[in-house]
PDB file of C-alpha atoms in Angstrom:
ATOM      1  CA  UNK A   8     -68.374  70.192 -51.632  1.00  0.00           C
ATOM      2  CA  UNK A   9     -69.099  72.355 -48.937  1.00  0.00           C
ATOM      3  CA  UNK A  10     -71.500  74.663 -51.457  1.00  0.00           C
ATOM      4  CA  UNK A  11     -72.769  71.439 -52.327  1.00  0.00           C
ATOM      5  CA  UNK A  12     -73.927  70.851 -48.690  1.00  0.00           C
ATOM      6  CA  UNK A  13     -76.305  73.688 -48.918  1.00  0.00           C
ATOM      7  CA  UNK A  14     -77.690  73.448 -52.461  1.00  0.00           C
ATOM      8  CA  UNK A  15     -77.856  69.646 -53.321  1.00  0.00           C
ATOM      9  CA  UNK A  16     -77.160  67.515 -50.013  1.00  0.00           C
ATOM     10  CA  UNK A  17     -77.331  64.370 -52.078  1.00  0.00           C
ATOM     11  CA  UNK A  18     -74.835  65.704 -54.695  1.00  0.00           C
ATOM     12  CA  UNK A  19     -72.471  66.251 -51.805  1.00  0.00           C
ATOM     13  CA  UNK A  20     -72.807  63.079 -50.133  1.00  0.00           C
ATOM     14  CA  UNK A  21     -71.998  61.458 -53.526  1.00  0.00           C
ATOM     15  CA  UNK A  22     -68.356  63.542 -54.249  1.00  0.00           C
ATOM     16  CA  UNK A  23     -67.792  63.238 -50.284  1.00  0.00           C
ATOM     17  CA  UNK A  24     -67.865  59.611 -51.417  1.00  0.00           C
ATOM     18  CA  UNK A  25     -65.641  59.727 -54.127  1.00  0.00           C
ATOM     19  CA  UNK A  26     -63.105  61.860 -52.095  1.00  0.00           C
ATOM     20  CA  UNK A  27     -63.109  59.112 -49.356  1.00  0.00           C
ATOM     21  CA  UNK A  28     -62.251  56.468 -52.254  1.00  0.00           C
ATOM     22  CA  UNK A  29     -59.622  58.970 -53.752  1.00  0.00           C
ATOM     23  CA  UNK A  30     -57.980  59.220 -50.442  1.00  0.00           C
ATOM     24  CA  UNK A  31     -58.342  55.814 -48.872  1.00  0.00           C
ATOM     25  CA  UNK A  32     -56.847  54.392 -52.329  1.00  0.00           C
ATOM     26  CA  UNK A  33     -53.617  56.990 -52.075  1.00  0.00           C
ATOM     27  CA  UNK A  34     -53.442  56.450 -48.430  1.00  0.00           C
ATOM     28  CA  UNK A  35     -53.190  52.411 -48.834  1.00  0.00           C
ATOM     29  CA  UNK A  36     -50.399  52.866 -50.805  1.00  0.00           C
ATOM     30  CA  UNK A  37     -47.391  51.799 -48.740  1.00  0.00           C
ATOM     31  CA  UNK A  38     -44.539  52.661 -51.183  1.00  0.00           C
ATOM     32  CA  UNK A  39     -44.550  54.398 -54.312  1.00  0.00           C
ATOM     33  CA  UNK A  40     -42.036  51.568 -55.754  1.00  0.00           C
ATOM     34  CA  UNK A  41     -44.395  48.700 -55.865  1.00  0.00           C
ATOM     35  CA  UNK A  42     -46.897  47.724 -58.669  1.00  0.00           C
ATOM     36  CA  UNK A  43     -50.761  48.207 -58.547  1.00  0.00           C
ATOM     37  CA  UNK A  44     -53.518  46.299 -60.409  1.00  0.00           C
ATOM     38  CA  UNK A  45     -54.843  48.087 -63.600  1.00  0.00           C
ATOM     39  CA  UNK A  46     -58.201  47.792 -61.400  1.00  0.00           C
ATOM     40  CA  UNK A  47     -57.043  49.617 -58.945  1.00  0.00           C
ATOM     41  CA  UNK A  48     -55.086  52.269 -61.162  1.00  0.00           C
ATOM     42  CA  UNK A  49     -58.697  52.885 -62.612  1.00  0.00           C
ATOM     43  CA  UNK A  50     -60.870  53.030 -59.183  1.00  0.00           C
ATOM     44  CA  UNK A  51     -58.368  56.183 -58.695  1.00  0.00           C
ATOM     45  CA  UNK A  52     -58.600  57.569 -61.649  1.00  0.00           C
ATOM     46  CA  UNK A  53     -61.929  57.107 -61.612  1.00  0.00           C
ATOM     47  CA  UNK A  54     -62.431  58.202 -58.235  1.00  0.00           C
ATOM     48  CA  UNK A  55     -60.413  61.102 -59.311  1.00  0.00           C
ATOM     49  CA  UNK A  56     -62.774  62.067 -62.317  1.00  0.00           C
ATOM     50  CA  UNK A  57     -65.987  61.653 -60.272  1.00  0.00           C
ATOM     51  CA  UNK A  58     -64.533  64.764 -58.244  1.00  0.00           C
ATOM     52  CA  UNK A  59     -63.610  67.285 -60.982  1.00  0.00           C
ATOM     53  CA  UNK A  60     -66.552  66.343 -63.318  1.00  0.00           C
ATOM     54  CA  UNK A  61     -68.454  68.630 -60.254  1.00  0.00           C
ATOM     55  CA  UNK A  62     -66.200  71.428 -60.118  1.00  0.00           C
ATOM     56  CA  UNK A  63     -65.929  71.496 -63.711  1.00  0.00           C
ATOM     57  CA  UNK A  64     -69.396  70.723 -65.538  1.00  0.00           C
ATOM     58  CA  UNK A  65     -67.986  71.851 -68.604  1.00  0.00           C
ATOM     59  CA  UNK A  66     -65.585  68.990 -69.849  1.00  0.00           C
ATOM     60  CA  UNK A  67     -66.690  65.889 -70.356  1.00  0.00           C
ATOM     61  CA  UNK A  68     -64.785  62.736 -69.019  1.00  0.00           C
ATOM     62  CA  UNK A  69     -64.528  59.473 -71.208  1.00  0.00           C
ATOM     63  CA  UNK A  70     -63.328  56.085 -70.924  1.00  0.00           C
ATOM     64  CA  UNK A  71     -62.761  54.106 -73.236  1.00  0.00           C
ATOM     65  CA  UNK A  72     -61.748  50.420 -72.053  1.00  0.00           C
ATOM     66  CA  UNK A  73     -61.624  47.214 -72.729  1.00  0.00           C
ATOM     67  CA  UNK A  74     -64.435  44.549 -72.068  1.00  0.00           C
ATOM     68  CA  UNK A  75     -61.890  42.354 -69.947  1.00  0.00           C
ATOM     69  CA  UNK A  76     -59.674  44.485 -67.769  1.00  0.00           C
ATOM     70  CA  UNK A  77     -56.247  42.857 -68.521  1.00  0.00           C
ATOM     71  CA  UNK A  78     -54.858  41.526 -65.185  1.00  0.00           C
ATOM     72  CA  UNK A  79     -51.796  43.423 -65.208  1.00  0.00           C
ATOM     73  CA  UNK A  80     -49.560  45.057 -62.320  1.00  0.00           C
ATOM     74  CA  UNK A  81     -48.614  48.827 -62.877  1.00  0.00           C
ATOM     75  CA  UNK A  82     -47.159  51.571 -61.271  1.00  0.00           C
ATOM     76  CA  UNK A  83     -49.220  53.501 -58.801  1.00  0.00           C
ATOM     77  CA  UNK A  84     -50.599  56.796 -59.252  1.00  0.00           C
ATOM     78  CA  UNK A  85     -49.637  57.082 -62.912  1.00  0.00           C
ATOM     79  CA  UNK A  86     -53.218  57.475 -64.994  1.00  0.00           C
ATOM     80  CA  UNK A  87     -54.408  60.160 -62.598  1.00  0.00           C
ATOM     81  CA  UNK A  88     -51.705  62.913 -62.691  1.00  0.00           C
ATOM     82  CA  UNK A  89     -51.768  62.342 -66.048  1.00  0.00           C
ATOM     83  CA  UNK A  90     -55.956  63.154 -66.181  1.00  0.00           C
ATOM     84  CA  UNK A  91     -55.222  65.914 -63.697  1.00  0.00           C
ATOM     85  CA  UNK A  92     -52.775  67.558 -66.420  1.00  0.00           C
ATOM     86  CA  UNK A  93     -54.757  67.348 -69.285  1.00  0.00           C
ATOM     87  CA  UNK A  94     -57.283  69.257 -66.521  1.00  0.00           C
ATOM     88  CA  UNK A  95     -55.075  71.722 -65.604  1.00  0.00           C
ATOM     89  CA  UNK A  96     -52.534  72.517 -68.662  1.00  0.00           C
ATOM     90  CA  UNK A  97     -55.150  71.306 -71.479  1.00  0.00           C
ATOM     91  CA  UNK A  98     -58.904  72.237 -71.140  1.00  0.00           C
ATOM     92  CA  UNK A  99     -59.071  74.185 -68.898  1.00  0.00           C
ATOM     93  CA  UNK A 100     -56.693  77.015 -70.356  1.00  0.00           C
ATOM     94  CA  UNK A 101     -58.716  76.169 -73.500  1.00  0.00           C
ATOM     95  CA  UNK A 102     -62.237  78.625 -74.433  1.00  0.00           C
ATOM     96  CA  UNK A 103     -63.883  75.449 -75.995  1.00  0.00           C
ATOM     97  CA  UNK A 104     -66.019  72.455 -73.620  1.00  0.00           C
ATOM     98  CA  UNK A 105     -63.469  70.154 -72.404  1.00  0.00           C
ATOM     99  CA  UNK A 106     -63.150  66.356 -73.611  1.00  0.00           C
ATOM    100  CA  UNK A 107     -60.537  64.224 -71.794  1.00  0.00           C
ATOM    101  CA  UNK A 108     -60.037  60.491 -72.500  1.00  0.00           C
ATOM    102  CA  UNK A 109     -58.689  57.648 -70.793  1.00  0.00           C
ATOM    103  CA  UNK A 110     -58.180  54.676 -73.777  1.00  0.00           C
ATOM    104  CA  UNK A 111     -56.789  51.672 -72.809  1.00  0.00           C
ATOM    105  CA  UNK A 112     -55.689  49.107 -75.107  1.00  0.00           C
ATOM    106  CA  UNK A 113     -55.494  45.146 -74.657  1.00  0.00           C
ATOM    107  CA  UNK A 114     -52.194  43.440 -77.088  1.00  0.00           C
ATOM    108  CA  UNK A 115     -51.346  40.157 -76.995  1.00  0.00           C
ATOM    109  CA  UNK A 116     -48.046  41.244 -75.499  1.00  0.00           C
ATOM    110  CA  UNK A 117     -48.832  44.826 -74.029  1.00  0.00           C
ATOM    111  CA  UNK A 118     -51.466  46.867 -72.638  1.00  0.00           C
ATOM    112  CA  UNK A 119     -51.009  50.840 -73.928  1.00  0.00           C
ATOM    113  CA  UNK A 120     -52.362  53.578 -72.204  1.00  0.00           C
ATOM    114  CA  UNK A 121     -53.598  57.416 -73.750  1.00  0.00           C
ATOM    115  CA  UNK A 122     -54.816  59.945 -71.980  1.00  0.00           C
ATOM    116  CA  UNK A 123     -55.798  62.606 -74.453  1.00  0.00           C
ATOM    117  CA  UNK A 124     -57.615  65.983 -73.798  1.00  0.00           C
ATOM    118  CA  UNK A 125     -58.760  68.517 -76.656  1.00  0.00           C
ATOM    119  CA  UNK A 126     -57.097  71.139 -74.788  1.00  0.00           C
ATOM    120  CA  UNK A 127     -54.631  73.750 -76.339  1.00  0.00           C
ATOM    121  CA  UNK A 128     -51.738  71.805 -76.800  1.00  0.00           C
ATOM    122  CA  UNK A 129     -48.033  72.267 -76.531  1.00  0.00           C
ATOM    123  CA  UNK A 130     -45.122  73.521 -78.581  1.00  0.00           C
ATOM    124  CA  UNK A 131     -42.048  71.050 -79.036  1.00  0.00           C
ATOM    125  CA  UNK A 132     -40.077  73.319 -76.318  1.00  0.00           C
ATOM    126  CA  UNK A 133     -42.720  72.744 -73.540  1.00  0.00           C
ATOM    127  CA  UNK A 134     -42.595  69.252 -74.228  1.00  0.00           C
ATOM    128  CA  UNK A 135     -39.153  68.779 -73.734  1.00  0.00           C
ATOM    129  CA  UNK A 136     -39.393  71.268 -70.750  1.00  0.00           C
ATOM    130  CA  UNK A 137     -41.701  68.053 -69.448  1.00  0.00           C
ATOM    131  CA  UNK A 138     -38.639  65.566 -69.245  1.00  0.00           C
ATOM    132  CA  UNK A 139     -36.587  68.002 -67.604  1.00  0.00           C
ATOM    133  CA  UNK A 140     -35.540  67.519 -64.333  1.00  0.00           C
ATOM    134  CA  UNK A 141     -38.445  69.949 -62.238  1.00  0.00           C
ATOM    135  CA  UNK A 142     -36.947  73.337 -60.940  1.00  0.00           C
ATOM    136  CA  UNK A 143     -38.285  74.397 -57.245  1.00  0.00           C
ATOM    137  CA  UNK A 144     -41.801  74.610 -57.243  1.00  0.00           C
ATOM    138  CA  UNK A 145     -42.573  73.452 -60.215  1.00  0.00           C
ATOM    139  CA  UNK A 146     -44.732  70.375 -61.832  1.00  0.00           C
ATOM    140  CA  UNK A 147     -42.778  67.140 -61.214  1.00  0.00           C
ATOM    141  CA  UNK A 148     -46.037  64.708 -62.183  1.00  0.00           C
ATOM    142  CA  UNK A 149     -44.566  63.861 -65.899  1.00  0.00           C
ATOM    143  CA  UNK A 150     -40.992  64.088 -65.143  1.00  0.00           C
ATOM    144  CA  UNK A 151     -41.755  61.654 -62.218  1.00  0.00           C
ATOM    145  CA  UNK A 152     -43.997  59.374 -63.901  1.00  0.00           C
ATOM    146  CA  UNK A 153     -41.618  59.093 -66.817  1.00  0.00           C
ATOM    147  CA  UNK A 154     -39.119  58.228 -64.389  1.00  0.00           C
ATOM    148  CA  UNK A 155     -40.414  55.172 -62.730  1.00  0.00           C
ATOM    149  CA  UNK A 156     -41.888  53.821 -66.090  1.00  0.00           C
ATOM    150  CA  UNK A 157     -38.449  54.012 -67.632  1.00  0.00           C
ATOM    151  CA  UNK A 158     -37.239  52.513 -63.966  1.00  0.00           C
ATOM    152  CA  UNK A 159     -39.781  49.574 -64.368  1.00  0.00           C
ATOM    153  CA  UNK A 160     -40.156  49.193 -68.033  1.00  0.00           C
ATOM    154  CA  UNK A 161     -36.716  50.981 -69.819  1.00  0.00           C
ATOM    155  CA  UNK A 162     -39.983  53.285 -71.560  1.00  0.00           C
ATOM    156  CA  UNK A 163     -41.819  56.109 -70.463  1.00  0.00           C
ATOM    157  CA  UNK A 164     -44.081  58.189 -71.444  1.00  0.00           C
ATOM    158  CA  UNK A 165     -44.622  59.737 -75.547  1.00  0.00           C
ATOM    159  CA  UNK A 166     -46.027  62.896 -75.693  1.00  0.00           C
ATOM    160  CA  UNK A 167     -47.631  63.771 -79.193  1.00  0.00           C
ATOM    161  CA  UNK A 168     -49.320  67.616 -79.283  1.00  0.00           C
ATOM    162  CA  UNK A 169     -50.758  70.756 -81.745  1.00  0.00           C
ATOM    163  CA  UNK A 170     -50.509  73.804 -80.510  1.00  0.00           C
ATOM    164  CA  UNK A 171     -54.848  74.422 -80.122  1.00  0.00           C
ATOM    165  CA  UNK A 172     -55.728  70.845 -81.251  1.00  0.00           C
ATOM    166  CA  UNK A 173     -55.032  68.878 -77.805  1.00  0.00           C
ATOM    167  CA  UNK A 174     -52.446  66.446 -76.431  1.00  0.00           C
ATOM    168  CA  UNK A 175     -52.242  62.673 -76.205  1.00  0.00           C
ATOM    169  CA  UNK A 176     -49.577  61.476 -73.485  1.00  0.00           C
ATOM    170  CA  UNK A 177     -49.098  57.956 -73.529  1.00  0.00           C
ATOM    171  CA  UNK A 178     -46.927  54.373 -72.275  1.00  0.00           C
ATOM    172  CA  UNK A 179     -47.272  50.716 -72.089  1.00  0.00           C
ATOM    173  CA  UNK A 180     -47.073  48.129 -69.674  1.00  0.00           C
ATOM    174  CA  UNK A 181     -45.533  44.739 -70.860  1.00  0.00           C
ATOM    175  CA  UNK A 182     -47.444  41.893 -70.031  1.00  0.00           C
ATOM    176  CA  UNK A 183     -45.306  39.331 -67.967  1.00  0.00           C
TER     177      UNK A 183
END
């Protein structure tokens, strides 16, 4: 952003923007053990995307969602570590342009999430390393997520993944 300053002002002023969303939607977050709106959930996300579609011009962000936003409760923070993984672990360890997708899908009972990425993928050991309680300093976003879906829900999170293909992690949330 600050590079931005100099060379596009009005660039800036837009991801300063999304920032102050990002952080005014974590910050309003009083406890980590109550439910958000999907709404919500997505204005993050969303917020979230905004910010490293900028600092990464070479993947591409999707959404694909349904034309009525079910009015569900869910927990917070869960779609955007799970963006900021297929980021970080996916495409950008990956030597092809980037493509990570946030699918959401309406049931008559339950609303499933994917987030998929067309990164490098994952062997079966990694993926089990995921679901392992975290060692110091390292990633607890999965593990933790997992966690409080399994908490809320008694099911987490299903990882499916090919080693240079791409991963797709995703859960559901029952409707009440």
């Amino acid at each position: 952003i600050a590079d931005l300053c100099v060379t596009d002002p009005e660039k800036a002023k837009s991801l300063i923007k999304s920032l102050e969303e990002y952080l005014k939607l974590i910050l309003s977050l009083d406890n980590m053990d109550e439910t958000v709106t999907l709404r919500r959930e997505l204005e993050l996300a969303t917020a979230y995307t905004d910010i490293e579609k900028e600092r990464f011009p070479s993947i591409n962000f999707y959404y694909d969602l349904p034309m009525r936003l079910p009015n569900i409760m869910m927990p917070p923070i869960t779609l955007q570590p799970l963006i900021e993984n297929a980021i970080k672990h996916g495409v950008r360890k990956s030597n092809k342009p980037g493509v990570v997708t946030l699918r959401v899908v309406d049931t008559p009972f339950d609303v499933y999430f994917y987030v998929s990425d067309n990164g490098v993928g994952m062997t079966e050991d990694i993926i089990a390393k995921l679901f392992e309680m975290p060692k110091e300093n390292k990633s607890i976003g999965i593990y933790n997520i997992d966690k409080r879906l399994k908490n809320l829900y008694k099911e987490g999170l299903a990882v499916e993944s090919t080693v240079g293909l791409g991963t797709c992690i995703s859960f559901s949330v029952p409707k009440y």
